Structure formats: structure tokens, C-alpha cells
N, CA, C and O atoms as a CHARMM CRD file, in Angstrom:
* protein
*
  216
    1    1 MET  N      0.79500  -1.09400   0.10400 PROA 1      0.00000
    2    1 MET  CA    -0.22700  -0.37200  -0.52900 PROA 1      0.00000
    3    1 MET  C      0.62900   0.90000  -0.04400 PROA 1      0.00000
    4    1 MET  O      0.03600   1.94100  -0.32700 PROA 1      0.00000
    5    2 GLU  N      1.77500   1.09500   0.56300 PROA 2      0.00000
    6    2 GLU  CA     2.81500   2.29800   0.61100 PROA 2      0.00000
    7    2 GLU  C      3.41200   2.66900  -0.82900 PROA 2      0.00000
    8    2 GLU  O      3.80000   3.81500  -1.05500 PROA 2      0.00000
    9    3 ILE  N      3.45700   1.87900  -1.58200 PROA 3      0.00000
   10    3 ILE  CA     4.35600   1.30600  -3.22400 PROA 3      0.00000
   11    3 ILE  C      3.26800   2.63200  -4.12300 PROA 3      0.00000
   12    3 ILE  O      3.60800   3.30400  -5.09600 PROA 3      0.00000
   13    4 ILE  N      1.72200   2.66800  -3.26600 PROA 4      0.00000
   14    4 ILE  CA     1.08200   3.20300  -4.32400 PROA 4      0.00000
   15    4 ILE  C      1.01400   4.40200  -3.93600 PROA 4      0.00000
   16    4 ILE  O      1.12000   5.24000  -4.83100 PROA 4      0.00000
   17    5 PHE  N      0.82000   4.90600  -2.52000 PROA 5      0.00000
   18    5 PHE  CA     0.68800   6.42900  -2.38800 PROA 5      0.00000
   19    5 PHE  C      2.48000   6.49500  -3.13000 PROA 5      0.00000
   20    5 PHE  O      2.39300   7.00500  -4.24700 PROA 5      0.00000
   21    6 GLY  N      3.50900   6.23700  -2.89000 PROA 6      0.00000
   22    6 GLY  CA     4.71200   7.00900  -3.46000 PROA 6      0.00000
   23    6 GLY  C      4.73800   6.77400  -5.16500 PROA 6      0.00000
   24    6 GLY  O      5.57000   7.40700  -5.81600 PROA 6      0.00000
   25    7 LEU  N      3.93700   5.98100  -5.75100 PROA 7      0.00000
   26    7 LEU  CA     3.70400   5.94100  -7.04000 PROA 7      0.00000
   27    7 LEU  C      2.91800   6.99700  -7.37700 PROA 7      0.00000
   28    7 LEU  O      3.13600   7.53200  -8.46500 PROA 7      0.00000
   29    8 ILE  N      1.60400   7.62600  -6.32200 PROA 8      0.00000
   30    8 ILE  CA     0.74600   8.53500  -6.93500 PROA 8      0.00000
   31    8 ILE  C      1.32800   9.97000  -6.76700 PROA 8      0.00000
   32    8 ILE  O      0.94500  10.96000  -7.39100 PROA 8      0.00000
   33    9 THR  N      2.38700   9.92800  -5.75600 PROA 9      0.00000
   34    9 THR  CA     3.21800  11.69700  -5.28800 PROA 9      0.00000
   35    9 THR  C      4.00000  11.66800  -6.94400 PROA 9      0.00000
   36    9 THR  O      3.87300  12.47400  -7.86500 PROA 9      0.00000
   37   10 ILE  N      4.68800  10.61500  -6.87200 PROA 10     0.00000
   38   10 ILE  CA     5.32500  10.74700  -8.03900 PROA 10     0.00000
   39   10 ILE  C      4.79000  11.60100  -9.17200 PROA 10     0.00000
   40   10 ILE  O      5.11200  12.70800  -9.60300 PROA 10     0.00000
   41   11 SER  N      3.80100  10.65200  -9.53100 PROA 11     0.00000
   42   11 SER  CA     3.28900  10.83900 -10.74000 PROA 11     0.00000
   43   11 SER  C      2.51500  12.19300 -10.96500 PROA 11     0.00000
   44   11 SER  O      2.54600  12.88400 -11.98300 PROA 11     0.00000
   45   12 LEU  N      1.83200  12.42100  -9.83000 PROA 12     0.00000
   46   12 LEU  CA     1.34800  13.84300  -9.22300 PROA 12     0.00000
   47   12 LEU  C      2.35700  15.18600  -9.28800 PROA 12     0.00000
   48   12 LEU  O      1.90400  16.28000  -9.62700 PROA 12     0.00000
   49   13 ILE  N      3.78000  14.99400  -8.92700 PROA 13     0.00000
   50   13 ILE  CA     4.98100  15.68600  -8.90400 PROA 13     0.00000
   51   13 ILE  C      5.25400  15.89100 -10.70700 PROA 13     0.00000
   52   13 ILE  O      5.68100  16.91500 -11.24100 PROA 13     0.00000
   53   14 VAL  N      4.94300  14.85600 -11.26100 PROA 14     0.00000
   54   14 VAL  CA     5.81900  15.31300 -12.59000 PROA 14     0.00000
   55   14 VAL  C      4.57900  15.41200 -13.28200 PROA 14     0.00000
   56   14 VAL  O      4.92000  15.71800 -14.42500 PROA 14     0.00000
   57   15 ALA  N      3.03800  15.31300 -13.24700 PROA 15     0.00000
   58   15 ALA  CA     2.07300  16.08800 -14.23400 PROA 15     0.00000
   59   15 ALA  C      2.03800  17.46900 -13.60200 PROA 15     0.00000
   60   15 ALA  O      1.66500  18.27800 -14.45200 PROA 15     0.00000
   61   16 ILE  N      2.31200  18.10300 -12.31100 PROA 16     0.00000
   62   16 ILE  CA     2.53400  19.48800 -12.09100 PROA 16     0.00000
   63   16 ILE  C      3.39500  19.80500 -12.96800 PROA 16     0.00000
   64   16 ILE  O      3.01100  20.44100 -13.94900 PROA 16     0.00000
   65   17 LEU  N      5.02100  19.37500 -12.80500 PROA 17     0.00000
   66   17 LEU  CA     5.85900  19.84800 -13.87400 PROA 17     0.00000
   67   17 LEU  C      5.62700  19.65800 -15.15600 PROA 17     0.00000
   68   17 LEU  O      6.63800  19.93600 -15.80100 PROA 17     0.00000
   69   18 PHE  N      4.84300  19.34700 -15.74500 PROA 18     0.00000
   70   18 PHE  CA     4.64700  18.86500 -17.35400 PROA 18     0.00000
   71   18 PHE  C      3.32500  20.38600 -17.45100 PROA 18     0.00000
   72   18 PHE  O      3.30100  21.21700 -18.35800 PROA 18     0.00000
   73   19 LEU  N      2.64000  20.35500 -16.57700 PROA 19     0.00000
   74   19 LEU  CA     1.47400  21.79500 -16.99700 PROA 19     0.00000
   75   19 LEU  C      2.63000  23.14500 -16.38200 PROA 19     0.00000
   76   19 LEU  O      2.66400  24.19400 -17.02500 PROA 19     0.00000
   77   20 VAL  N      3.30300  23.02200 -15.42900 PROA 20     0.00000
   78   20 VAL  CA     3.80900  24.25300 -15.52400 PROA 20     0.00000
   79   20 VAL  C      4.84100  25.00200 -16.88700 PROA 20     0.00000
   80   20 VAL  O      4.90700  26.13500 -17.36400 PROA 20     0.00000
   81   21 ALA  N      5.55600  23.67400 -17.16800 PROA 21     0.00000
   82   21 ALA  CA     6.10900  23.69300 -18.55100 PROA 21     0.00000
   83   21 ALA  C      5.65400  24.28800 -19.64600 PROA 21     0.00000
   84   21 ALA  O      6.17000  25.09700 -20.41900 PROA 21     0.00000
   85   22 PHE  N      4.10300  23.52000 -19.58200 PROA 22     0.00000
   86   22 PHE  CA     3.26600  24.20400 -20.60700 PROA 22     0.00000
   87   22 PHE  C      2.54000  25.38100 -20.41500 PROA 22     0.00000
   88   22 PHE  O      1.92900  25.91900 -21.33800 PROA 22     0.00000
   89   23 VAL  N      2.57200  25.87200 -19.12500 PROA 23     0.00000
   90   23 VAL  CA     2.07600  27.34000 -19.14800 PROA 23     0.00000
   91   23 VAL  C      3.27000  28.20000 -19.29400 PROA 23     0.00000
   92   23 VAL  O      3.17400  29.40600 -19.52100 PROA 23     0.00000
   93   24 TRP  N      4.51200  27.51500 -19.15000 PROA 24     0.00000
   94   24 TRP  CA     5.47700  28.64700 -19.45900 PROA 24     0.00000
   95   24 TRP  C      5.20300  28.87600 -20.61700 PROA 24     0.00000
   96   24 TRP  O      4.72400  29.95100 -20.97700 PROA 24     0.00000
   97   25 ALA  N      5.52800  27.65100 -21.60300 PROA 25     0.00000
   98   25 ALA  CA     5.50000  27.67200 -23.14800 PROA 25     0.00000
   99   25 ALA  C      4.41400  28.59300 -23.67000 PROA 25     0.00000
  100   25 ALA  O      4.40200  28.90000 -24.86200 PROA 25     0.00000
  101   26 VAL  N      3.75500  28.91900 -23.05800 PROA 26     0.00000
  102   26 VAL  CA     2.45800  29.51600 -23.78600 PROA 26     0.00000
  103   26 VAL  C      2.37500  31.01200 -23.27300 PROA 26     0.00000
  104   26 VAL  O      1.80300  31.78000 -24.04700 PROA 26     0.00000
  105   27 ARG  N      2.85100  31.54300 -22.10000 PROA 27     0.00000
  106   27 ARG  CA     3.07500  32.50900 -21.80200 PROA 27     0.00000
  107   27 ARG  C      3.99900  33.26300 -22.28700 PROA 27     0.00000
  108   27 ARG  O      3.88800  34.48900 -22.26300 PROA 27     0.00000
  109   28 THR  N      5.19100  32.56100 -22.87000 PROA 28     0.00000
  110   28 THR  CA     6.28300  33.22500 -23.82800 PROA 28     0.00000
  111   28 THR  C      5.93700  32.78500 -25.20800 PROA 28     0.00000
  112   28 THR  O      6.68200  32.29500 -26.05600 PROA 28     0.00000
  113   29 LYS  N      4.59600  33.06700 -25.27600 PROA 29     0.00000
  114   29 LYS  CA     4.31600  32.93300 -26.95000 PROA 29     0.00000
  115   29 LYS  C      5.29900  32.01900 -27.77200 PROA 29     0.00000
  116   29 LYS  O      5.88600  32.52200 -28.73000 PROA 29     0.00000
  117   30 GLN  N      5.52900  30.55100 -27.40500 PROA 30     0.00000
  118   30 GLN  CA     6.08600  29.42000 -28.39800 PROA 30     0.00000
  119   30 GLN  C      5.22000  28.94200 -29.25600 PROA 30     0.00000
  120   30 GLN  O      5.68400  28.16000 -30.08600 PROA 30     0.00000
  121   31 TYR  N      3.82400  29.23300 -29.31800 PROA 31     0.00000
  122   31 TYR  CA     2.80300  28.48900 -29.76400 PROA 31     0.00000
  123   31 TYR  C      2.16100  29.94500 -30.77900 PROA 31     0.00000
  124   31 TYR  O      1.00900  29.63200 -31.07800 PROA 31     0.00000
  125   32 ASP  N      2.37100  30.85000 -31.16500 PROA 32     0.00000
  126   32 ASP  CA     2.18600  31.97600 -31.72000 PROA 32     0.00000
  127   32 ASP  C      2.20000  31.83300 -33.14400 PROA 32     0.00000
  128   32 ASP  O      1.13300  32.02800 -33.72600 PROA 32     0.00000
  129   33 ASP  N      3.13100  31.55200 -33.75700 PROA 33     0.00000
  130   33 ASP  CA     3.50300  31.10100 -35.09400 PROA 33     0.00000
  131   33 ASP  C      3.00900  29.67000 -35.49500 PROA 33     0.00000
  132   33 ASP  O      3.68900  28.66000 -35.31400 PROA 33     0.00000
  133   34 THR  N      1.83500  29.67900 -36.02400 PROA 34     0.00000
  134   34 THR  CA     1.60300  28.46600 -36.87200 PROA 34     0.00000
  135   34 THR  C      1.46200  28.32700 -38.25100 PROA 34     0.00000
  136   34 THR  O      1.17300  27.26700 -38.80600 PROA 34     0.00000
  137   35 TYR  N      1.61700  29.14700 -38.67800 PROA 35     0.00000
  138   35 TYR  CA     1.96200  29.56500 -40.45400 PROA 35     0.00000
  139   35 TYR  C      2.87900  28.46200 -40.88400 PROA 35     0.00000
  140   35 TYR  O      2.70200  27.35800 -41.39900 PROA 35     0.00000
  141   36 THR  N      4.35800  29.43800 -40.32600 PROA 36     0.00000
  142   36 THR  CA     5.63200  29.42500 -40.76900 PROA 36     0.00000
  143   36 THR  C      5.92000  27.65200 -40.96600 PROA 36     0.00000
  144   36 THR  O      6.32000  27.09100 -41.98600 PROA 36     0.00000
  145   37 PRO  N      5.60000  27.07700 -39.74100 PROA 37     0.00000
  146   37 PRO  CA     5.88400  25.08900 -39.74200 PROA 37     0.00000
  147   37 PRO  C      5.51300  24.48900 -40.85000 PROA 37     0.00000
  148   37 PRO  O      5.93500  23.48400 -41.42200 PROA 37     0.00000
  149   38 SER  N      4.29300  25.56800 -41.18300 PROA 38     0.00000
  150   38 SER  CA     3.39200  24.63700 -42.27200 PROA 38     0.00000
  151   38 SER  C      4.04300  24.39300 -43.80600 PROA 38     0.00000
  152   38 SER  O      3.86200  23.45800 -44.58600 PROA 38     0.00000
  153   39 VAL  N      4.78300  25.47500 -43.91600 PROA 39     0.00000
  154   39 VAL  CA     5.17900  25.84600 -45.28100 PROA 39     0.00000
  155   39 VAL  C      6.79800  25.87900 -45.14600 PROA 39     0.00000
  156   39 VAL  O      7.38400  26.45100 -46.06400 PROA 39     0.00000
  157   40 ARG  N      7.40700  25.44900 -44.33300 PROA 40     0.00000
  158   40 ARG  CA     9.15000  25.52200 -44.09300 PROA 40     0.00000
  159   40 ARG  C      9.60900  24.38900 -44.96600 PROA 40     0.00000
  160   40 ARG  O     10.75000  24.37600 -45.42800 PROA 40     0.00000
  161   41 MET  N      8.83200  23.54600 -45.17000 PROA 41     0.00000
  162   41 MET  CA     9.60000  22.34900 -45.98500 PROA 41     0.00000
  163   41 MET  C      9.50400  22.86000 -47.56600 PROA 41     0.00000
  164   41 MET  O     10.25100  22.27900 -48.35300 PROA 41     0.00000
  165   42 LEU  N      8.56200  23.99700 -48.13200 PROA 42     0.00000
  166   42 LEU  CA     8.43900  24.46200 -49.42300 PROA 42     0.00000
  167   42 LEU  C      9.54100  25.28700 -49.71100 PROA 42     0.00000
  168   42 LEU  O      9.55400  25.75600 -50.84900 PROA 42     0.00000
  169   43 PHE  N     10.34700  25.54100 -49.05900 PROA 43     0.00000
  170   43 PHE  CA    11.59800  26.98600 -49.07900 PROA 43     0.00000
  171   43 PHE  C     12.55700  25.65000 -49.19100 PROA 43     0.00000
  172   43 PHE  O     12.45300  24.54700 -48.65600 PROA 43     0.00000
  173   44 GLU  N     13.68500  26.27800 -50.24500 PROA 44     0.00000
  174   44 GLU  CA    14.77600  25.97700 -50.04300 PROA 44     0.00000
  175   44 GLU  C     15.80200  26.35000 -49.45200 PROA 44     0.00000
  176   44 GLU  O     16.03500  27.54700 -49.28700 PROA 44     0.00000
  177   45 ASP  N     16.55000  25.45900 -49.05400 PROA 45     0.00000
  178   45 ASP  CA    17.64500  26.04600 -48.08300 PROA 45     0.00000
  179   45 ASP  C     18.91000  26.76900 -48.85300 PROA 45     0.00000
  180   45 ASP  O     19.38500  26.38800 -49.92300 PROA 45     0.00000
  181   46 GLU  N     19.31500  27.80500 -48.13800 PROA 46     0.00000
  182   46 GLU  CA    20.31100  28.81500 -48.49900 PROA 46     0.00000
  183   46 GLU  C     21.84100  28.05500 -48.37400 PROA 46     0.00000
  184   46 GLU  O     22.27500  27.49500 -47.36800 PROA 46     0.00000
  185   47 PRO  N     22.47800  28.19200 -49.60400 PROA 47     0.00000
  186   47 PRO  CA    23.86300  27.69200 -49.35900 PROA 47     0.00000
  187   47 PRO  C     24.85800  27.75700 -48.31000 PROA 47     0.00000
  188   47 PRO  O     24.98500  28.95000 -48.03300 PROA 47     0.00000
  189   48 LEU  N     25.50700  27.16100 -47.70400 PROA 48     0.00000
  190   48 LEU  CA    26.16000  27.86800 -46.49300 PROA 48     0.00000
  191   48 LEU  C     27.61400  28.83600 -46.75000 PROA 48     0.00000
  192   48 LEU  O     27.89300  29.87000 -46.14300 PROA 48     0.00000
  193   49 ASP  N     28.61700  28.01000 -48.08200 PROA 49     0.00000
  194   49 ASP  CA    29.08200  28.68700 -48.74000 PROA 49     0.00000
  195   49 ASP  C     29.00800  29.24600 -50.47500 PROA 49     0.00000
  196   49 ASP  O     28.81100  28.37800 -51.32500 PROA 49     0.00000
  197   50 PRO  N     29.16500  30.59800 -50.88400 PROA 50     0.00000
  198   50 PRO  CA    28.93400  30.56300 -52.06800 PROA 50     0.00000
  199   50 PRO  C     29.99400  29.65500 -53.33900 PROA 50     0.00000
  200   50 PRO  O     31.03200  29.04400 -53.08800 PROA 50     0.00000
  201   51 PRO  N     29.41300  29.80100 -54.53600 PROA 51     0.00000
  202   51 PRO  CA    30.46400  28.97500 -55.00700 PROA 51     0.00000
  203   51 PRO  C     31.57200  29.80000 -55.49000 PROA 51     0.00000
  204   51 PRO  O     31.46700  30.96400 -55.87700 PROA 51     0.00000
  205   52 GLN  N     32.88000  28.94900 -55.42300 PROA 52     0.00000
  206   52 GLN  CA    34.21800  29.92500 -55.79100 PROA 52     0.00000
  207   52 GLN  C     34.19100  29.61100 -57.36700 PROA 52     0.00000
  208   52 GLN  O     33.92100  28.60500 -58.02200 PROA 52     0.00000
  209   53 LYS  N     34.53100  30.72100 -57.63500 PROA 53     0.00000
  210   53 LYS  CA    35.08200  30.75400 -59.19500 PROA 53     0.00000
  211   53 LYS  C     36.63400  30.05100 -59.32200 PROA 53     0.00000
  212   53 LYS  O     37.42000  30.28100 -58.40300 PROA 53     0.00000
  213   54 PRO  N     37.09600  29.15000 -60.52100 PROA 54     0.00000
  214   54 PRO  CA    38.36400  28.82800 -60.65600 PROA 54     0.00000
  215   54 PRO  C     39.36500  30.05900 -60.87300 PROA 54     0.00000
  216   54 PRO  O     40.57100  29.85700 -61.00900 PROA 54     0.00000
């Protein structure tokens, strides 16, 4: 019976930590841009180094 109380306590602590992380992400506007991720794959990547002429 003691292990059940321990597991419930640990699961509640983990759930509260996930809730705090979610609220923090929402308040710091991590979910504001919903358009860019859906079209990011359509854009070409910029080359890192420009081609050099011989």
C-alpha cells in the first residue's frame, strides 16, 4: 500500500511539472506562429558557402 502512495505522489509531481512547462511555453508565446512550420519544407535551404570561381 505504501508503494501506491509513493507512485501517486511521484506521478502528481511529474504531472505538475509538465503543466508548469506548458504554461511557461504558452506565456512566452512559443505557440504563436502556426503558419511558418507548415510551409517551411517548401523553401529551399540557403547554401552555406557561395561557389568559388576558378
